[in-house]
Short mmCIF file of C-alpha atoms in Angstrom, two decimals:
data_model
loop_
_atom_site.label_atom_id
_atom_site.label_comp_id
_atom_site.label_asym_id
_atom_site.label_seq_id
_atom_site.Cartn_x
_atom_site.Cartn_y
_atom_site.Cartn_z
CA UNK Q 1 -35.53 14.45 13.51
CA UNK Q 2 -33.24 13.34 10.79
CA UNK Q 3 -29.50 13.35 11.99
CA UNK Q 4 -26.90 15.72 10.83
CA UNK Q 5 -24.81 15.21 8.32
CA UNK Q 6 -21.20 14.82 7.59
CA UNK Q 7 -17.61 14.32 5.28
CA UNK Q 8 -14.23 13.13 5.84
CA UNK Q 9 -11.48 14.54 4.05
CA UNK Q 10 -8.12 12.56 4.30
CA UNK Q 11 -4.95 14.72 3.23
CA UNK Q 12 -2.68 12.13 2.35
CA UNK Q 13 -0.26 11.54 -0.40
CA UNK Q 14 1.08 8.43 1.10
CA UNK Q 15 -2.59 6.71 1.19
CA UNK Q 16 -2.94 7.54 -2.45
CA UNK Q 17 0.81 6.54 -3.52
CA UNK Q 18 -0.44 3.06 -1.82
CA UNK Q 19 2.42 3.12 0.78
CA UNK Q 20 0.04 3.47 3.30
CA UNK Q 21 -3.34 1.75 4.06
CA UNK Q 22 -5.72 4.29 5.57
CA UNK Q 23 -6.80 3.62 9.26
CA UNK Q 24 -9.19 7.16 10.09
CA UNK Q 25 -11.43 6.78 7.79
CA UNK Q 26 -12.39 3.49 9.14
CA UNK Q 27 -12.64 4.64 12.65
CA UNK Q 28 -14.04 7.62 11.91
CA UNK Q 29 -16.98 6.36 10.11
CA UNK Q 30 -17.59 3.74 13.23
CA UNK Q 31 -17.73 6.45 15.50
CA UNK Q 32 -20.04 8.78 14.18
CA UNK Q 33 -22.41 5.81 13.27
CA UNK Q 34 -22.63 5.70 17.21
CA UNK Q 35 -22.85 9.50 17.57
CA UNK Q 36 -25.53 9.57 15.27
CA UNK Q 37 -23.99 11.71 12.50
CA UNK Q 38 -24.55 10.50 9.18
CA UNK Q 39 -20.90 10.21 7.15
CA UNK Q 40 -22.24 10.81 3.50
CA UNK Q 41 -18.78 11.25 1.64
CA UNK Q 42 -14.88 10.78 2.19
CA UNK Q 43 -12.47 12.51 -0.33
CA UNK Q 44 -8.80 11.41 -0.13
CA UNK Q 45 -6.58 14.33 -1.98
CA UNK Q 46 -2.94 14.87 -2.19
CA UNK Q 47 -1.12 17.56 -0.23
CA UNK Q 48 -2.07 19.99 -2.80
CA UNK Q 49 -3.34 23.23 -1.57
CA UNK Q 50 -5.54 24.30 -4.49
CA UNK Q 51 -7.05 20.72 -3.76
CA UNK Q 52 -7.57 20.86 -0.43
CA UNK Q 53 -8.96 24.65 -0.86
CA UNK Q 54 -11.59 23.12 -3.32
CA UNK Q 55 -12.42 20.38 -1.38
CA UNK Q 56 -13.15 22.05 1.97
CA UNK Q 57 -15.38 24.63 0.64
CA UNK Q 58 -16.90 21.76 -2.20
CA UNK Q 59 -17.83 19.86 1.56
CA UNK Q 60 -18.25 22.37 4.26
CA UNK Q 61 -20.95 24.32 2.22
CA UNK Q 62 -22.93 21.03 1.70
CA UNK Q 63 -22.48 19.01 5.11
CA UNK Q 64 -22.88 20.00 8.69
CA UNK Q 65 -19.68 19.17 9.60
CA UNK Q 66 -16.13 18.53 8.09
CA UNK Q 67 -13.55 16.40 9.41
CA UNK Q 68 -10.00 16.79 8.14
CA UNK Q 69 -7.16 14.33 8.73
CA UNK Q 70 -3.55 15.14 8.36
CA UNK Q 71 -0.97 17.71 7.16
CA UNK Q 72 -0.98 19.49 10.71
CA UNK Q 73 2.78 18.62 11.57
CA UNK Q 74 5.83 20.82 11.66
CA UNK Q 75 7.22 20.05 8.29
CA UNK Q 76 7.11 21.19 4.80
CA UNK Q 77 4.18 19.39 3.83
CA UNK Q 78 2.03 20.39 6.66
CA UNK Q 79 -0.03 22.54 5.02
CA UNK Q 80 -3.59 22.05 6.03
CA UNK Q 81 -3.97 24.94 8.53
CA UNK Q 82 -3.07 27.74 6.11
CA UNK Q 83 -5.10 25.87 3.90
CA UNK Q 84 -8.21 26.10 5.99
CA UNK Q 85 -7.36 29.82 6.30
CA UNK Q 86 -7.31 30.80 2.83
CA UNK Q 87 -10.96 28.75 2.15
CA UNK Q 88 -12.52 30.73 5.03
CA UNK Q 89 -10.76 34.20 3.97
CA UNK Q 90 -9.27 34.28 7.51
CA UNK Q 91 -5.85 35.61 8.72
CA UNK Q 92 -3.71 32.78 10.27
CA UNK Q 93 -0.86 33.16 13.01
CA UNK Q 94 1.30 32.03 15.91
CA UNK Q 95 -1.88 31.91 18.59
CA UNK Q 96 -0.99 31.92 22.98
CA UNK Q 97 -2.64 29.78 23.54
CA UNK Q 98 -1.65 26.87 21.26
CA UNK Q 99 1.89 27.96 21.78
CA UNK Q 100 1.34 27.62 25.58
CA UNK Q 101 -0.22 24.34 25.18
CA UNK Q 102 2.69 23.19 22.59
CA UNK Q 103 5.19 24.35 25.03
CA UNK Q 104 4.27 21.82 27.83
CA UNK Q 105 5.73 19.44 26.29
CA UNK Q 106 8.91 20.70 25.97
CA UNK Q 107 11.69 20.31 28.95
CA UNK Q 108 12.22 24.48 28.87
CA UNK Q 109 8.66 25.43 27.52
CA UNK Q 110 8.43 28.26 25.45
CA UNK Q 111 12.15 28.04 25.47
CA UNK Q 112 12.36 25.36 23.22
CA UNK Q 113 10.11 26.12 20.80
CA UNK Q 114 11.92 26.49 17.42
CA UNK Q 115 10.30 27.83 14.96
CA UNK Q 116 9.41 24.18 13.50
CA UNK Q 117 7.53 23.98 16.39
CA UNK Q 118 5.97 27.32 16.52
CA UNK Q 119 4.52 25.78 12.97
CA UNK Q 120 2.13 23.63 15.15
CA UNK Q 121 0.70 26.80 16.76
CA UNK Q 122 -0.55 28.44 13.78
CA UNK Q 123 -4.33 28.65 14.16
CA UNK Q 124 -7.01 30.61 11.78
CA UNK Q 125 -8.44 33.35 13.08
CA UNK Q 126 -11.40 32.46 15.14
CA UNK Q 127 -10.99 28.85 15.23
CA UNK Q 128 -11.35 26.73 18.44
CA UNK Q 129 -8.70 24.39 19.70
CA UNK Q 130 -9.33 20.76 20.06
CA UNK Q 131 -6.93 18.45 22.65
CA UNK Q 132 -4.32 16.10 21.47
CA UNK Q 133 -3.55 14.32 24.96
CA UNK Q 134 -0.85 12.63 23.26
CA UNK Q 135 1.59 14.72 21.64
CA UNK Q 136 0.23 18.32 22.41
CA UNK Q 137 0.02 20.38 19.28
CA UNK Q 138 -3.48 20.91 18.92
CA UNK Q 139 -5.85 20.93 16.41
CA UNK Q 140 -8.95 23.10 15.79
CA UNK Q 141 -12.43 23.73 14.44
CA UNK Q 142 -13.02 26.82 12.18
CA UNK Q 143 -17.22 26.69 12.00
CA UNK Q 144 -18.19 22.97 11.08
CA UNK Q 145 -14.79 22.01 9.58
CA UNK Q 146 -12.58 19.91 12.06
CA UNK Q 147 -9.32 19.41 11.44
CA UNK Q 148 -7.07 16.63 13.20
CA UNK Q 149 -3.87 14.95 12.85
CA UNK Q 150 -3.51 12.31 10.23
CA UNK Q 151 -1.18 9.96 13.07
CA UNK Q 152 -3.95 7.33 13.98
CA UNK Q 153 -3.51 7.28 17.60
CA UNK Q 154 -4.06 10.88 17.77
CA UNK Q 155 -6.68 11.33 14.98
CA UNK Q 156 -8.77 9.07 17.67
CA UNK Q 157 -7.63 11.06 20.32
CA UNK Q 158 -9.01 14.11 19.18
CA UNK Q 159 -12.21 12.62 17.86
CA UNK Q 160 -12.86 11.20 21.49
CA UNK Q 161 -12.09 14.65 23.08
CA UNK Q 162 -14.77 16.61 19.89
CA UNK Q 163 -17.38 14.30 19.65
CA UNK Q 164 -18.94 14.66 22.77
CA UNK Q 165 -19.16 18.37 21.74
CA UNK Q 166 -21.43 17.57 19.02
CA UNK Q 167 -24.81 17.56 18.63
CA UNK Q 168 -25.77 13.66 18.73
CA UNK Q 169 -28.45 12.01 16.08
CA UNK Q 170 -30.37 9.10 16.61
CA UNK Q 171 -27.69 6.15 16.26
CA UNK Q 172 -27.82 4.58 13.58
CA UNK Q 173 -28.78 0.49 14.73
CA UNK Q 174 -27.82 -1.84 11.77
CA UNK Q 175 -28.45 -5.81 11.87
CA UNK Q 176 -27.17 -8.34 9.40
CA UNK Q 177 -28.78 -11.83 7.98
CA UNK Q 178 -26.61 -13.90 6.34
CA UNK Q 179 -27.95 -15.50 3.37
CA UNK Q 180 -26.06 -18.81 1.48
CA UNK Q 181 -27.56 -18.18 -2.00
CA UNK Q 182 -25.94 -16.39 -4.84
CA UNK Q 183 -27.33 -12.75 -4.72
CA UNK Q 184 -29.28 -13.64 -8.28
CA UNK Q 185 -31.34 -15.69 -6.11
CA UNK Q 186 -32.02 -13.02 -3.27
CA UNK Q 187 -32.30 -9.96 -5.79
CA UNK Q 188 -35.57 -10.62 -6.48
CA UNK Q 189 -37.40 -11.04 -2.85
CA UNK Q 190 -34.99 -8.23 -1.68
CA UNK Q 191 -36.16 -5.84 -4.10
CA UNK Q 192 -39.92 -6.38 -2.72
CA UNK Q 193 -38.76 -6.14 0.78
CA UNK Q 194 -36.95 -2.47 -0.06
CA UNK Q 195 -39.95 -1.38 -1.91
CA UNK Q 196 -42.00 -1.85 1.21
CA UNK Q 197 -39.83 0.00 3.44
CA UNK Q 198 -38.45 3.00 1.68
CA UNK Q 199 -37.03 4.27 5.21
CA UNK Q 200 -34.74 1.57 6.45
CA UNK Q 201 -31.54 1.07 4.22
CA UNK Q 202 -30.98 -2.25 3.04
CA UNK Q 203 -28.18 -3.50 1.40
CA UNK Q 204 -26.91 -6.56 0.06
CA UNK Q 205 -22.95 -7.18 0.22
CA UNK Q 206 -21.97 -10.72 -1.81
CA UNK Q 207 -19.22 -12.79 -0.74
CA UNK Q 208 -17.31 -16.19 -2.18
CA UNK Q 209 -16.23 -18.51 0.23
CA UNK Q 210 -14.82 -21.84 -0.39
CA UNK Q 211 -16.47 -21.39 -4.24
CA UNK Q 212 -20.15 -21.01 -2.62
CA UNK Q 213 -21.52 -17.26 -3.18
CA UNK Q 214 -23.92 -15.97 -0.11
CA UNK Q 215 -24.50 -12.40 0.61
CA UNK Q 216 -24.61 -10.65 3.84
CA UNK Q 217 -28.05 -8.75 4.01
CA UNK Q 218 -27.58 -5.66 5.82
CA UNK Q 219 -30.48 -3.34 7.40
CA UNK Q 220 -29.98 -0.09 8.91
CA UNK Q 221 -32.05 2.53 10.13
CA UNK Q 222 -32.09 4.58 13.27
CA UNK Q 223 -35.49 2.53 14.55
CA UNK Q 224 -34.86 -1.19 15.91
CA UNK Q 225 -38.92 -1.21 15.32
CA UNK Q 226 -38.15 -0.82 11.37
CA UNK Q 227 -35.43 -3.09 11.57
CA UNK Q 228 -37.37 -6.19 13.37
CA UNK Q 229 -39.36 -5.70 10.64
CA UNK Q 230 -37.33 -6.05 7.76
CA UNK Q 231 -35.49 -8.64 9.74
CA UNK Q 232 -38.42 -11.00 10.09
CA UNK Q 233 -39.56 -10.66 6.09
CA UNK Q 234 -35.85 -11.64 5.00
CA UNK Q 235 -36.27 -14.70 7.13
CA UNK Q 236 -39.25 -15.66 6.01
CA UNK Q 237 -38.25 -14.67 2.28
CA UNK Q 238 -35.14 -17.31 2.55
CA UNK Q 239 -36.52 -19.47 5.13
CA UNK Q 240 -34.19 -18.85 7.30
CA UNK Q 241 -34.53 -19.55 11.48
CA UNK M 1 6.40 12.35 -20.55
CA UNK M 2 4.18 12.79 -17.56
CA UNK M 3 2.16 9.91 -16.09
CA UNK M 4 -1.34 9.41 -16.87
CA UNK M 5 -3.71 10.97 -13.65
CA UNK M 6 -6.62 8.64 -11.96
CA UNK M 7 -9.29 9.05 -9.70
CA UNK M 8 -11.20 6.35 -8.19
CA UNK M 9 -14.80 6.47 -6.82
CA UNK M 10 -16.03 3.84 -4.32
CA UNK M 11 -19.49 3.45 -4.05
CA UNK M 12 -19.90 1.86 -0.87
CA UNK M 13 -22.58 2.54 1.76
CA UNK M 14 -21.29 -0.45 4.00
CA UNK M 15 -17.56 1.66 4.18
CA UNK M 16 -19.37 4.95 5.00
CA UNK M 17 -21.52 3.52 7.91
CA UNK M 18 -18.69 2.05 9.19
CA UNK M 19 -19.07 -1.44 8.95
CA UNK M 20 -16.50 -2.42 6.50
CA UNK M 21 -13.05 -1.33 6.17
CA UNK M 22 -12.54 -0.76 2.42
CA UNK M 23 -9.92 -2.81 1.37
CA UNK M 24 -9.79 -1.84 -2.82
CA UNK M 25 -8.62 1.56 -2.25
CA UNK M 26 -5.45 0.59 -0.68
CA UNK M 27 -5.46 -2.14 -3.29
CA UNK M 28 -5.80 -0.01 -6.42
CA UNK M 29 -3.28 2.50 -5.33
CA UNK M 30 -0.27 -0.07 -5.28
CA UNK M 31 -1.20 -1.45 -8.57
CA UNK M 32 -1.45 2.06 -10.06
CA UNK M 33 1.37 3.16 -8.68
CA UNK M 34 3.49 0.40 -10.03
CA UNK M 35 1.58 0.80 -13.64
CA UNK M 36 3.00 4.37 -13.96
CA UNK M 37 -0.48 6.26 -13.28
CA UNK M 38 -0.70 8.65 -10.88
CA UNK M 39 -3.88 8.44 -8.63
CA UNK M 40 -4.60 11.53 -7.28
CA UNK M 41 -8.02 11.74 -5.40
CA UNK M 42 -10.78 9.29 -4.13
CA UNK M 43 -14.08 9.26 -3.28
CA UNK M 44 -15.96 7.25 -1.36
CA UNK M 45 -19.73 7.63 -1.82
CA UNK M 46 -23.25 6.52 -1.15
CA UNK M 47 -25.03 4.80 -3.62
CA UNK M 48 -27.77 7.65 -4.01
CA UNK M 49 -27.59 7.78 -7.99
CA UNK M 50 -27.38 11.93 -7.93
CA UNK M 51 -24.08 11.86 -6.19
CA UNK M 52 -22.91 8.87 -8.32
CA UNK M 53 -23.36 10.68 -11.73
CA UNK M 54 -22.28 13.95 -10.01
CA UNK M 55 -18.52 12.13 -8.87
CA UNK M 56 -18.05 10.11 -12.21
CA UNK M 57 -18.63 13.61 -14.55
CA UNK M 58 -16.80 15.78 -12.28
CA UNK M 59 -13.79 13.04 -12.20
CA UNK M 60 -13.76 12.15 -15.77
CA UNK M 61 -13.24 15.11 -16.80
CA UNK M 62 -10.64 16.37 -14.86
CA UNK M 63 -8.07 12.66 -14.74
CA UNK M 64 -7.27 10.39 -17.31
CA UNK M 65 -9.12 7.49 -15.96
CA UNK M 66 -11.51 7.18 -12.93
CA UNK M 67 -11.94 3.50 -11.46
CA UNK M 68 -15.35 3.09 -9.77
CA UNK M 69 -15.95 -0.34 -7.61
CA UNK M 70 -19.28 -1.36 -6.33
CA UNK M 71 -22.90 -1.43 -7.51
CA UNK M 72 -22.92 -3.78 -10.25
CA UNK M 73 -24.56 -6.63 -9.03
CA UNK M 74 -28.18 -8.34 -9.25
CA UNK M 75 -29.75 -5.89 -6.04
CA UNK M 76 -32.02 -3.01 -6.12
CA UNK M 77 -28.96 -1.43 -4.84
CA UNK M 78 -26.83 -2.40 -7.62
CA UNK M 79 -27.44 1.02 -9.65
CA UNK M 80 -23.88 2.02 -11.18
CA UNK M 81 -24.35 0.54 -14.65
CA UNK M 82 -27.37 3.47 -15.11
CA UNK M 83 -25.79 5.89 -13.18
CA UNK M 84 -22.83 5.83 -16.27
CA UNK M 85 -25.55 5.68 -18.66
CA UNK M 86 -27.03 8.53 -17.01
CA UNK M 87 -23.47 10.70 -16.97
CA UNK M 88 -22.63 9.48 -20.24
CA UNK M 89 -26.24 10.67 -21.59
CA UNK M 90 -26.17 7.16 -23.52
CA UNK M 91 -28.83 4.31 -23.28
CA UNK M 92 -28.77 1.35 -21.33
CA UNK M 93 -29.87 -2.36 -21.72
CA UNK M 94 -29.00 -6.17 -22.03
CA UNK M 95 -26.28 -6.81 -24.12
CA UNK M 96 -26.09 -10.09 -25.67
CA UNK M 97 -22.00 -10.53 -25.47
CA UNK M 98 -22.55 -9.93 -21.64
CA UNK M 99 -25.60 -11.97 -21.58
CA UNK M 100 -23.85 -15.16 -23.02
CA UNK M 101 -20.47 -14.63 -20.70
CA UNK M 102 -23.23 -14.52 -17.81
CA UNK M 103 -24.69 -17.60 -19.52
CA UNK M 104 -21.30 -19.81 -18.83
CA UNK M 105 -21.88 -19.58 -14.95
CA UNK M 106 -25.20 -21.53 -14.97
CA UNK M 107 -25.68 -25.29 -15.76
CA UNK M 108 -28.45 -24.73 -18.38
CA UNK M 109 -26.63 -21.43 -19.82
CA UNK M 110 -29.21 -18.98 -20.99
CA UNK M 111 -32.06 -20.25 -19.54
CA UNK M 112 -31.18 -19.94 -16.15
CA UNK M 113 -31.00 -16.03 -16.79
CA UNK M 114 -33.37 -14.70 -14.14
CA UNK M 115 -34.59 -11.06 -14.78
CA UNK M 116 -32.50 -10.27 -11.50
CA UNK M 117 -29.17 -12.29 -13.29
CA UNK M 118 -30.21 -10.23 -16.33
CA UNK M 119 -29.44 -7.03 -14.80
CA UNK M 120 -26.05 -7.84 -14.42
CA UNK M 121 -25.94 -7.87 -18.28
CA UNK M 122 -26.87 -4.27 -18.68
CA UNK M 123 -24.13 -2.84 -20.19
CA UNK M 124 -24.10 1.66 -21.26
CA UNK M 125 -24.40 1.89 -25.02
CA UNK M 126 -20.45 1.87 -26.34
CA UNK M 127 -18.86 0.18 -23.09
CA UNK M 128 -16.25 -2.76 -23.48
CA UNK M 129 -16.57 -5.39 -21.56
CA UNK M 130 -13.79 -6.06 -17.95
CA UNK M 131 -13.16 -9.54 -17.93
CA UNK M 132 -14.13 -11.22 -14.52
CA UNK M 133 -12.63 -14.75 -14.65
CA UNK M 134 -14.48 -15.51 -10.78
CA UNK M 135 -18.21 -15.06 -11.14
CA UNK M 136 -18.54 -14.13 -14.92
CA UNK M 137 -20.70 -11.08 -14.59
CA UNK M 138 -18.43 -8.39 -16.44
CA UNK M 139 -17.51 -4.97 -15.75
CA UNK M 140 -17.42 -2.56 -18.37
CA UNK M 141 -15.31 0.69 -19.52
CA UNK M 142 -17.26 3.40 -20.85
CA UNK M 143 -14.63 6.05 -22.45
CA UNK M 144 -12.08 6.84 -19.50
CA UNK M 145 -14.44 5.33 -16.50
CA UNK M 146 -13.68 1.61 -15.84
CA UNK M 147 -16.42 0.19 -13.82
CA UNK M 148 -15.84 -2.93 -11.57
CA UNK M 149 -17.14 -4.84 -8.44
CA UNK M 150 -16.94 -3.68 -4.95
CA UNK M 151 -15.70 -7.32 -4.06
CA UNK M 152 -12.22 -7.10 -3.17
CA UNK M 153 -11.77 -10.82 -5.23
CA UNK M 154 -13.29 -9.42 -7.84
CA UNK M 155 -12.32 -6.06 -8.20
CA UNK M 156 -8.65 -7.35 -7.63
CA UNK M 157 -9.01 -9.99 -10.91
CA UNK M 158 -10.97 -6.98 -12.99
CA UNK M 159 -8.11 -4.18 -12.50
CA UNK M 160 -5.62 -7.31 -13.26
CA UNK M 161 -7.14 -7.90 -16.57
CA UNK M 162 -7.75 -4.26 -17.47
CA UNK M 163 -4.45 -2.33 -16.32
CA UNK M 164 -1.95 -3.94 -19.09
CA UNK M 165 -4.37 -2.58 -21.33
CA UNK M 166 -4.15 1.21 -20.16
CA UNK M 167 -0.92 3.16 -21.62
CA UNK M 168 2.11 2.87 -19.02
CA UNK M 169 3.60 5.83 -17.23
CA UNK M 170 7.11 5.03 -15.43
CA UNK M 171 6.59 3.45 -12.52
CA UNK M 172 7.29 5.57 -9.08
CA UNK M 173 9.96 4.45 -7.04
CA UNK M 174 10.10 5.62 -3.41
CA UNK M 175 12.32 4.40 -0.91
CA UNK M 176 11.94 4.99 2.91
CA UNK M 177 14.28 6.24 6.03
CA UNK M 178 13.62 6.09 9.28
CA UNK M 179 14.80 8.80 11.33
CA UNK M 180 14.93 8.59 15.17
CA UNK M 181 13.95 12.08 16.11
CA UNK M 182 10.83 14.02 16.79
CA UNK M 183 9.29 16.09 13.27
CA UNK M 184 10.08 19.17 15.29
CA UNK M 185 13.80 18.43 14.82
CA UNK M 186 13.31 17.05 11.77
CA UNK M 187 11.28 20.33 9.91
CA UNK M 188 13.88 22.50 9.39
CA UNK M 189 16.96 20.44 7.42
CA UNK M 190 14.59 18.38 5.35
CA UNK M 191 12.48 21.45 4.40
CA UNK M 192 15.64 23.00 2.67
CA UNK M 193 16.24 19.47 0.94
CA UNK M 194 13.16 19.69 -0.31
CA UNK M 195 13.40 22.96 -1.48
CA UNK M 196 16.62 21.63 -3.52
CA UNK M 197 14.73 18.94 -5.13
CA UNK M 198 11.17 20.35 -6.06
CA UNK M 199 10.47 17.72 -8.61
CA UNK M 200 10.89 15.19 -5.71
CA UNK M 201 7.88 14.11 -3.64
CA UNK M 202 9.60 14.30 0.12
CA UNK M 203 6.98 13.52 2.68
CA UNK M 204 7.49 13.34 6.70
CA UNK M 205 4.90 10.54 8.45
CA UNK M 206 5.71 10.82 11.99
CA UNK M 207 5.07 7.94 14.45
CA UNK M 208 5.02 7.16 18.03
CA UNK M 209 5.96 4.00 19.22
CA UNK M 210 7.28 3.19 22.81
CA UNK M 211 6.86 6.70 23.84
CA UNK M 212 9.86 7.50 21.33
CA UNK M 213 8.95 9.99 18.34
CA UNK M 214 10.31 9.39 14.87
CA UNK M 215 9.18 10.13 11.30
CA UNK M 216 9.50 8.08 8.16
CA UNK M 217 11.05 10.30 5.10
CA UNK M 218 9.71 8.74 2.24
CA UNK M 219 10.96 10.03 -1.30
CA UNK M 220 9.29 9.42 -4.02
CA UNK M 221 9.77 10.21 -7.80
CA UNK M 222 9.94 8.23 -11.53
CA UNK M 223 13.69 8.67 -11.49
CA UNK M 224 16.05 6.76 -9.37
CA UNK M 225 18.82 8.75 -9.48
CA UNK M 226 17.22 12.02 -7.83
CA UNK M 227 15.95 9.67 -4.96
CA UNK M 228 19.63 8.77 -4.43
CA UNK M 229 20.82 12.12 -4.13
CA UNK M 230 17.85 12.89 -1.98
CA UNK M 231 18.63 9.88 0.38
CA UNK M 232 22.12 10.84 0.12
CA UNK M 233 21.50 14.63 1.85
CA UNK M 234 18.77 13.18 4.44
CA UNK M 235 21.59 11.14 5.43
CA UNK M 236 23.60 13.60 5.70
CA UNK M 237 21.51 16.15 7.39
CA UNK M 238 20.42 13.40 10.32
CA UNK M 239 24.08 11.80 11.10
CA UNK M 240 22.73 8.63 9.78
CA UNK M 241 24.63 5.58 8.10
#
């Protein structure tokens, strides 16, 4: 079984002016580990619609799914849902049930929903809504493309709620040996190690501390068999306990 | 005069499993942003050498300059230097100007060159050399594609010594207001500033804090005086001081 596949795209102008430091992607990529769905790529693009046009039919066609974060709001910028309907070729519209679900949390309901806020209930034709248990407006999935809110605490709100509606993979187990040698020194044995196990992913990730250079060796694979393995030749490669 | 355009490609395994939070992207984007260029998409990647040379020729073309970090060390999985040789269509091997700078970090200089310290002197046929003042092994620039560690140290020191070299766009200034009020109510008056002012980038980031919704306005643009007037009317609009 190999595990399905997946991208991130993060709409955000203020992540690539530098204002911001990005949190999803982060999360994201920690939680689908655990899900067993293999993140392959993340694209961070501005809140350009001919961008984010190319880049959700550049990803959807290629992945199994697509997980979008931010420009789902009521403002100006919040462009991502008639985005999404314009790479799928779909109408998009005020939808009853998103409007309903917007409306709860609103002292009148549908009363107060000004047309701002009837922004948040535009939904492509024949998407699905996913839950936002903290501020309502929902998001949705059109096929294998997910779209979310770019807020953190609701970007993992709405992950929580899809995920479990995914298909799971084998998780993916990973184990790390740290080794105090300059990676020059570890390269070598390493290299032999990899060769002999084409299926488990091993990388090496230097680091300087205090002016000493180690490396954290890192193994992953979705097999704790494989990775005992590996485990047990990089010890004995740098003597290690 | 428009600014020069950027893209930056992170080749990073360890960020796409989740296991480290990527730390140069965030980096990068304030220094670029101060330098005048405008960085307008990022990818973050595997280090599978298809979808290596597939990002850097689909990026160089299209921006100014792409910045790539990662993959440059001694490791089997250190494979960026021929994945540039590879997109550039140029050959690839040890250069002796790298070799000697490589030489400086080892008591008995050349002779402690290990076939796996070697490989961090391959350099693409007509790459300059990226100073790195911490562990010596250099990064290169091969026509608009500036190649440079994935360690945050190192990358940091690399883009320090490289970016007064690249051409200077004005710097953009951006300058943020708070706003204590839910998007909803803020939609409306600041989409018809921003209308107004279509040169200026106006972006709404809402927030939740305390059970209290608000939204940072943050305007951003080269010239000061069109941020003032825009501050000026979101002022206005919002009752604020």
């Amino acid at each position: 079984m190999t595990n399905p596949t997946a991208a991130m795209i993060v709409i955000g102008d203020e992540i690539l002016s530098g204002r911001t430091r990005d949190a999803n992607m982060f999360n994201l990529a920690g939680k689908l580990s655990v899900h067993g769905i293999n993140l392959l790529e993340v694209r961070v693009i501005s809140d350009k619609s001919s961008e984010i046009i190319a880049a959700v039919n550049a990803t959807r066609a290629k992945y199994d799914h697509v997980f979008t974060s931010g420009g789902i709001g009521p403002t100006h910028d919040d462009i991502t849902a008639d985005c999404i309907a314009a790479a799928f070729n779909v109408q998009i519209g005020i939808r009853d049930d998103a409007k309903n679900i917007l409306a709860t949390n609103y002292e009148n309901g549908i009363e107060d929903l000004t047309p701002a806020r009837l922004r948040m209930a535009r939904i492509p034709d024949g998407a699905h809504l996913i839950e936002n248990m903290i501020s309502k407006a929902p998001g949705f999935s059109m096929e294998n493309v997910h779209v979310m809110a770019g807020v953190p605490s609701v970007f993992n709100c709405m992950i929580d709620w899809l995920l479990p509606k995914l298909k799971k993979g084998a998780e993916m187990i990973s184990s790390s040996i740290r080794v105090d040698l300059p990676e020059s020194h570890i390269a070598e044995p390493l290299g032999v190690i990899a060769n002999k196990f084409p299926d488990v992913s091993i990388g090496s990730y230097p680091f300087y501390e205090e002016n000493k250079h180690g490396a954290n060796i890192v193994i992953r694979s979705t097999k704790s068999a494989l990775i005992s393995a590996v485990e047990s030749e990089v010890r004995a490669a740098f003597k290690l306990q």
